[in-house]
mmCIF file of C-alpha atoms in Angstrom:
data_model
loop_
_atom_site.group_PDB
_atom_site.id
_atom_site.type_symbol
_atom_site.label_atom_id
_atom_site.label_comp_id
_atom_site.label_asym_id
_atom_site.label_seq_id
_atom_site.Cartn_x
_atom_site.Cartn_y
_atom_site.Cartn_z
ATOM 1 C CA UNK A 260 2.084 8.723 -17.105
ATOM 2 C CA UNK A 261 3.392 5.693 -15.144
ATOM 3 C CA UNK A 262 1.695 2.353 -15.636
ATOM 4 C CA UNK A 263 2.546 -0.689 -13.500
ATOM 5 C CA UNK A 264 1.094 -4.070 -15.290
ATOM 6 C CA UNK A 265 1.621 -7.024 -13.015
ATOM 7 C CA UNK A 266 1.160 -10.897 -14.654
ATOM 8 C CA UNK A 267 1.049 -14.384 -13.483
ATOM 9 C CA UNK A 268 -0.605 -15.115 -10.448
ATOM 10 C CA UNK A 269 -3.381 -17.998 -10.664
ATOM 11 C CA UNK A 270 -4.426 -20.943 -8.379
ATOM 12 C CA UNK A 271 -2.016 -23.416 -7.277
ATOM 13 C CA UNK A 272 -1.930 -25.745 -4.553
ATOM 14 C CA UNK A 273 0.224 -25.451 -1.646
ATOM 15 C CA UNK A 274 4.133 -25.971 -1.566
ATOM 16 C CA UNK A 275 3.850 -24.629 -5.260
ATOM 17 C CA UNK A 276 5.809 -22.051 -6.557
ATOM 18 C CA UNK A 277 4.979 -18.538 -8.430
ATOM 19 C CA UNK A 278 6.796 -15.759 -10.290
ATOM 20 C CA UNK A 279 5.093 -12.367 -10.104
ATOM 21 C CA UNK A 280 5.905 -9.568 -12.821
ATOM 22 C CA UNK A 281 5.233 -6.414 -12.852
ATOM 23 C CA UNK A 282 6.177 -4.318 -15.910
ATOM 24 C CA UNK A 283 6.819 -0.467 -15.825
ATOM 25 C CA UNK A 284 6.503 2.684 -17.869
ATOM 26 C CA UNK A 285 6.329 5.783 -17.521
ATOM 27 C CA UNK A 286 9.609 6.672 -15.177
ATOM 28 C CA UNK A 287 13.437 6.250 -15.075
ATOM 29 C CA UNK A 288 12.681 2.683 -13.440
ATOM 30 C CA UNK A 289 15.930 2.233 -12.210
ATOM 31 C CA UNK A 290 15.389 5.791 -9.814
ATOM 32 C CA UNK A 291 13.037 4.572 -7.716
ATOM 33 C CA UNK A 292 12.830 1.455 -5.184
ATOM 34 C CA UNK A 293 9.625 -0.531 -6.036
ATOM 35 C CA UNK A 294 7.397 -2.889 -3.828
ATOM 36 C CA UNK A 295 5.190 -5.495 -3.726
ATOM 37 C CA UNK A 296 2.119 -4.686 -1.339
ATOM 38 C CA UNK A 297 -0.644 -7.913 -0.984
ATOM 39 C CA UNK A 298 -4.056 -8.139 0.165
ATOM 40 C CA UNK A 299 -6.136 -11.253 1.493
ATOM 41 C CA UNK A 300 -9.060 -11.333 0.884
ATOM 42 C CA UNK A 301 -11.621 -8.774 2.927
ATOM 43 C CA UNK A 302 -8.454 -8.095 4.648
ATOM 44 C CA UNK A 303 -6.283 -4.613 5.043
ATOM 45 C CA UNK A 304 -3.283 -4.141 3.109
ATOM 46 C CA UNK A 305 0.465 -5.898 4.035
ATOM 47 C CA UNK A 306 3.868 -4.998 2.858
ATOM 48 C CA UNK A 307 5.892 -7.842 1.310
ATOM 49 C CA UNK A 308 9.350 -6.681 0.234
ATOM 50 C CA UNK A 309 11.031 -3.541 -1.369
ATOM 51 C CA UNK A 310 13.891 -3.512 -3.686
ATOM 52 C CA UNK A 311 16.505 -0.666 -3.901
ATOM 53 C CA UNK A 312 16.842 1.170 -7.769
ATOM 54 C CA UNK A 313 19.679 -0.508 -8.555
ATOM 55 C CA UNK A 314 18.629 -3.688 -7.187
ATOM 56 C CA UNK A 315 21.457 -4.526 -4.654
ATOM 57 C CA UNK A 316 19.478 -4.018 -1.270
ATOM 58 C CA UNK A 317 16.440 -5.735 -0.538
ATOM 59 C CA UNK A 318 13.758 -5.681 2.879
ATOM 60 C CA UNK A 319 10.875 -8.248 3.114
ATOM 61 C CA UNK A 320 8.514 -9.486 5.653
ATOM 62 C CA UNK A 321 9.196 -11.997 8.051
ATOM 63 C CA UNK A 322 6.197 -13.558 6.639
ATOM 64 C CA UNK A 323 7.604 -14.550 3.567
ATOM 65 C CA UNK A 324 11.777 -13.993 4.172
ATOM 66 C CA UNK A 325 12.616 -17.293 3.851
ATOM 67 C CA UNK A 326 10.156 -18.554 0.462
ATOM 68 C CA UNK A 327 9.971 -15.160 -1.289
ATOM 69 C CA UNK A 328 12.578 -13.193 -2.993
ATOM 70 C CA UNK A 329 11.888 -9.872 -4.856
ATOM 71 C CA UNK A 330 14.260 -8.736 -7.875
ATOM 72 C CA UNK A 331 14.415 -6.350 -10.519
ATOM 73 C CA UNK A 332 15.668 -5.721 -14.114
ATOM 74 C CA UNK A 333 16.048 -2.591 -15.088
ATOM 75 C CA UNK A 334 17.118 -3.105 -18.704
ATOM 76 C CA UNK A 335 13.975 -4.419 -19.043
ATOM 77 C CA UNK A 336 12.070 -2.267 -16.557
ATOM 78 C CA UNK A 337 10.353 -4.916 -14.833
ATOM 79 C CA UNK A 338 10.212 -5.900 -11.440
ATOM 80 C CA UNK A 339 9.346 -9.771 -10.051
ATOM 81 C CA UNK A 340 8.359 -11.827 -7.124
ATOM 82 C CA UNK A 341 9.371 -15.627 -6.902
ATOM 83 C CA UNK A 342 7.193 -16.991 -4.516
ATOM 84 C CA UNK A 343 8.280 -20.925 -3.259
ATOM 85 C CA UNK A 344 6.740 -22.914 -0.773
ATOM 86 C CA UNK A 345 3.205 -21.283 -1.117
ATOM 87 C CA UNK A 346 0.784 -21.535 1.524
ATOM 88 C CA UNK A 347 -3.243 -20.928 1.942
ATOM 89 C CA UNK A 348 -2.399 -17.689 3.600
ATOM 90 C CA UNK A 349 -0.447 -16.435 0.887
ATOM 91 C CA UNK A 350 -3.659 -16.149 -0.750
ATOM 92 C CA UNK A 351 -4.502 -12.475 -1.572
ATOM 93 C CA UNK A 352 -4.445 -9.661 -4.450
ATOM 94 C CA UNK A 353 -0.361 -8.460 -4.897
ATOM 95 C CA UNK A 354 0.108 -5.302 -6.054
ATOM 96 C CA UNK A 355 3.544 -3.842 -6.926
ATOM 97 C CA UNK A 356 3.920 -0.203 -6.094
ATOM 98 C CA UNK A 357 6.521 2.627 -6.906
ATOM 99 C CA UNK A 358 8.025 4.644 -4.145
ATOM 100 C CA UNK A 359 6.998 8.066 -4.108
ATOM 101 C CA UNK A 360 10.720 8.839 -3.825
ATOM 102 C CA UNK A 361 10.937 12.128 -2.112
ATOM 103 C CA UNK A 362 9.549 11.337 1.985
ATOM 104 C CA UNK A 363 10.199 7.464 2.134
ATOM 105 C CA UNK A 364 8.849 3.757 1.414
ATOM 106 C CA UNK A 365 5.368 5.590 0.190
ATOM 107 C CA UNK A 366 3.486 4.173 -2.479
ATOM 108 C CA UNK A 367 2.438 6.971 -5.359
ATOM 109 C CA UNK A 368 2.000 4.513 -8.387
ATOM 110 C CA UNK A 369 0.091 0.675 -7.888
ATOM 111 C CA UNK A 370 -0.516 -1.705 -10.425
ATOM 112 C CA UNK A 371 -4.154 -3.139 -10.940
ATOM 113 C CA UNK A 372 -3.351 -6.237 -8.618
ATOM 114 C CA UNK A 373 -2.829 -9.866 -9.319
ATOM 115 C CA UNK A 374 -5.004 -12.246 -7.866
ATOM 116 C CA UNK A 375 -3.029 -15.418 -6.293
ATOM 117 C CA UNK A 376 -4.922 -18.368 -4.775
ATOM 118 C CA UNK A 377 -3.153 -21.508 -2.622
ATOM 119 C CA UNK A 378 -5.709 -23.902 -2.500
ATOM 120 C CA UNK A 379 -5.912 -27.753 -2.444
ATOM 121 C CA UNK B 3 7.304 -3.864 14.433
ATOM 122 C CA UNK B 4 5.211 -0.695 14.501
ATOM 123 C CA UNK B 5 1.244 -1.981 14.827
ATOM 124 C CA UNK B 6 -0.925 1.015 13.282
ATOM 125 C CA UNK B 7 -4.805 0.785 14.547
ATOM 126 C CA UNK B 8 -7.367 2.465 12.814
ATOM 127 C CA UNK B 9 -10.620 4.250 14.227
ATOM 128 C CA UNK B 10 -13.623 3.708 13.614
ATOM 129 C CA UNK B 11 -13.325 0.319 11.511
ATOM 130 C CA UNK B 12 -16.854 1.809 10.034
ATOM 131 C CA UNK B 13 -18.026 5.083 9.733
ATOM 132 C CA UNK B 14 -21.482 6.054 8.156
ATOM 133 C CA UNK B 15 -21.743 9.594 6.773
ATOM 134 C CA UNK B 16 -23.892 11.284 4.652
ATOM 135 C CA UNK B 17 -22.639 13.604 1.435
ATOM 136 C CA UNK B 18 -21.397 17.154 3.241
ATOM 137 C CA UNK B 19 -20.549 16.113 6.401
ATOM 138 C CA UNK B 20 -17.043 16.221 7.697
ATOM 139 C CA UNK B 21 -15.488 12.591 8.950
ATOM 140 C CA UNK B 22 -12.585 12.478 10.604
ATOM 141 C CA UNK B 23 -10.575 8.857 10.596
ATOM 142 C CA UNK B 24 -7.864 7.953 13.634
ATOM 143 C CA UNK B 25 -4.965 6.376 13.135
ATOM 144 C CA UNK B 26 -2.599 5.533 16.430
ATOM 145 C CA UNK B 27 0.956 3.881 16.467
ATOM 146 C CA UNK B 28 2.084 1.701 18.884
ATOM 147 C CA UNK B 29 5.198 3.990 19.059
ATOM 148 C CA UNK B 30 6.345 7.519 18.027
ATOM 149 C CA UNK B 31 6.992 7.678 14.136
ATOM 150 C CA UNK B 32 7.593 11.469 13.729
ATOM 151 C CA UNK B 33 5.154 12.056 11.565
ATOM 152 C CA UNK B 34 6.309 9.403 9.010
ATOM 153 C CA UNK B 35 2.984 8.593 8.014
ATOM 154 C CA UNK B 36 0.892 8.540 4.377
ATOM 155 C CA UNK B 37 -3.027 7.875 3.835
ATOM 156 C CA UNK B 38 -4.558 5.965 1.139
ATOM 157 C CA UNK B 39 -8.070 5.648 -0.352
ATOM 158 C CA UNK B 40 -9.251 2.562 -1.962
ATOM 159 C CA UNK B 41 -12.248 1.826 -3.614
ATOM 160 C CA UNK B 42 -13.658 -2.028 -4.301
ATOM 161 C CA UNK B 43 -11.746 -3.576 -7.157
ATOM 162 C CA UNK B 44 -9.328 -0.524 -7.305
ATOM 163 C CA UNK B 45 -5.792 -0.361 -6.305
ATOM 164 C CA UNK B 46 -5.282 2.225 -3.273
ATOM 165 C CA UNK B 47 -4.176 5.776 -4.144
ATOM 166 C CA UNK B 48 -2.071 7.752 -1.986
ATOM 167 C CA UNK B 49 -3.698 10.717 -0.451
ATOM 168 C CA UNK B 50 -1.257 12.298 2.110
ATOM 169 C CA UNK B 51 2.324 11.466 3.285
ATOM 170 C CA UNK B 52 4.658 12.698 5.917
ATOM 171 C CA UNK B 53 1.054 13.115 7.889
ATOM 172 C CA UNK B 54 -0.162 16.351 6.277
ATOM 173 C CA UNK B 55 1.181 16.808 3.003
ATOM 174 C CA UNK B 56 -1.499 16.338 0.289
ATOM 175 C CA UNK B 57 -0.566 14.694 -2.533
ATOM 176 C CA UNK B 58 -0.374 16.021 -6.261
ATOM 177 C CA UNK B 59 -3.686 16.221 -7.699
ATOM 178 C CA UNK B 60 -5.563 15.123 -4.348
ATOM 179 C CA UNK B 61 -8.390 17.632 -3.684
ATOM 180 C CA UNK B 62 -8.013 20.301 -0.914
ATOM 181 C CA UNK B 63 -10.997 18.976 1.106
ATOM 182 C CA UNK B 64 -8.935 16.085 2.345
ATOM 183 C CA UNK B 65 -6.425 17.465 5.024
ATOM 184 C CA UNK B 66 -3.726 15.546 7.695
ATOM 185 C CA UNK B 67 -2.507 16.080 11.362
ATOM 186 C CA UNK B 68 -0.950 14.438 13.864
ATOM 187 C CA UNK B 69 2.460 13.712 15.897
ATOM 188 C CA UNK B 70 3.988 11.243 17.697
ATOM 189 C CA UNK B 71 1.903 8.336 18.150
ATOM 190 C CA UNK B 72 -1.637 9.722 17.034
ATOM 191 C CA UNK B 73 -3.198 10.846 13.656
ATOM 192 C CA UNK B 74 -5.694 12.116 11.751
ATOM 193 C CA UNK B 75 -7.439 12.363 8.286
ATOM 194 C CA UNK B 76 -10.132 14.737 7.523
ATOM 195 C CA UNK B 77 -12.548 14.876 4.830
ATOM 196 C CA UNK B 78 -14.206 18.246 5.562
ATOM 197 C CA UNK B 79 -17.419 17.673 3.011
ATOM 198 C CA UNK B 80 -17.771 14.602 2.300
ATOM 199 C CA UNK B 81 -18.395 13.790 -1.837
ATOM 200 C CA UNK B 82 -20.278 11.102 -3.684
ATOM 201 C CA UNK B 83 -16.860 9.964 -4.861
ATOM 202 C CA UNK B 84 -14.974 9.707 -1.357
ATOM 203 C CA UNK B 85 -16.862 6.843 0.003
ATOM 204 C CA UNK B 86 -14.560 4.100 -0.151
ATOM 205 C CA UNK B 87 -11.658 2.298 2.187
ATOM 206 C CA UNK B 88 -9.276 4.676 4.014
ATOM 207 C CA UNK B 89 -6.305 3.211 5.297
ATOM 208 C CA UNK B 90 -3.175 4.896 6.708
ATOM 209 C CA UNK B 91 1.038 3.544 6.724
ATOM 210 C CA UNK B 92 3.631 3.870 8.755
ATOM 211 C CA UNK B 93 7.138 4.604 6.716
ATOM 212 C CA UNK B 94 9.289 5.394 10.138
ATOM 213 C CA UNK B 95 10.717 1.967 10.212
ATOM 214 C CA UNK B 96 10.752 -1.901 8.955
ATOM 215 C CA UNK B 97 8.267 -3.937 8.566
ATOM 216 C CA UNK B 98 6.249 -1.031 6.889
ATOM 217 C CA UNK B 99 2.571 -1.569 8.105
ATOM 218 C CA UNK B 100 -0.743 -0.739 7.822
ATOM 219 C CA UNK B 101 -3.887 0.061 9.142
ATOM 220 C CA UNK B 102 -6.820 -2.245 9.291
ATOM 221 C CA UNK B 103 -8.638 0.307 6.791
ATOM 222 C CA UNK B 104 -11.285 2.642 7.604
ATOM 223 C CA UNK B 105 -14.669 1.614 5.457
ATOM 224 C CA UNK B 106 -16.734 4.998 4.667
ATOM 225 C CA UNK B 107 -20.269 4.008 3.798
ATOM 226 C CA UNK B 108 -23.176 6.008 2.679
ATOM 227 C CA UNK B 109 -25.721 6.888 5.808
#
């Protein structure tokens, strides 16, 4: 069964910086691109940035581009988000997500969601 | 980028009926499209991709259509268990995007 277990979001104040994990089981970790997908608050859902399997290509939002960068180790099966330069709007529940890996960038496996807040 | 818009932002139904959800893209994605269901405090679970295909485990009353530009997700009897968000994602081309999500409420 696959089981995605993100950790360390929390409240910070803005122009901090975060590091997202998100640990994985369940699959060959290093088959599949993974993603981080966030949520504001009473808000739909928002793609952030995918990684490739291997690690080597990478896609985000223009949203974050330039403050966020999304990496991967696969000897330890666990992927991350370094978020600089945090802002209110940043604010919102992240989720990583495992492609479905057969049709495209579609999301079969989320974790539970990590909850950060940018707030003075 | 792609912008996906949802209809209706609100539906009301009670257990039985049959709801259908629209979702239209602001350009053709060839049917490169998944549906998700998300209930409050829950992550989203995929329901459908490539517009119609259900996905493993995913009951048989919840069925996709569509081309081109405009979709569709029907629940054709609508269970105590399906009211929740409903949300649908292009995968044609970056930025990925979503819908604005499709709340299903109990009339």
């Amino acid at each position: 069964e696959v089981h995605l277990l993100e950790s360390g979001g929390g409240l910070v104040q803005p122009g901090a910086s975060l590091r997202l994990s998100c640990a994985a089981s369940g699959f060959t970790f290093s088959d599949y691109r993974m993603t981080w997908v966030r949520q504001a608050p009473g808000k739909g859902l928002e793609w952030v940035s995918t990684i490739s399997g291997s690690g080597d290509t990478s896609y985000s939002a223009d949203a974050v581009k330039a403050r966020f960068t999304i990496s991967r180790d696969n000897s330890k099966n666990t992927l991350y988000l370094q978020m600089n330069s945090l802002r209110p709007e940043d604010t919102a529940i992240y989720y990583c997500a495992k492609e479905e890996g057969i049709v495209g960038v579609v999301f079969d496996s989320w974790g539970q969601g990590n909850l950060v807040s940018v707030s003075s | 980028d792609i912008q996906m818009t949802q209809s209706p932002s609100f539906l009301a139904a009670s257990v039985g009926d049959r709801v259908t959800i629209t979702c239209r893209a602001s350009q053709g994605i060839a049917n490169s499209l998944a549906w998700y269901q998300q209930k409050p405090g829950e992550a989203p679970k995929l329901l459908l991709s490539t517009a119609s295909r259900l996905h493993s485990g995913v009951p048989y009353r919840f069925s996709g259509r569509g081309s081109g530009t405009d979709y569709t997700l029907t629940i054709s009897s609508l269970q105590p268990e399906d009211f929740a968000t409903y949300s649908c994602q292009q995968y044609y081309s970056t930025p990925w995007t979503f819908g604005q999500g499709t709340k299903v409420e109990i009339k």
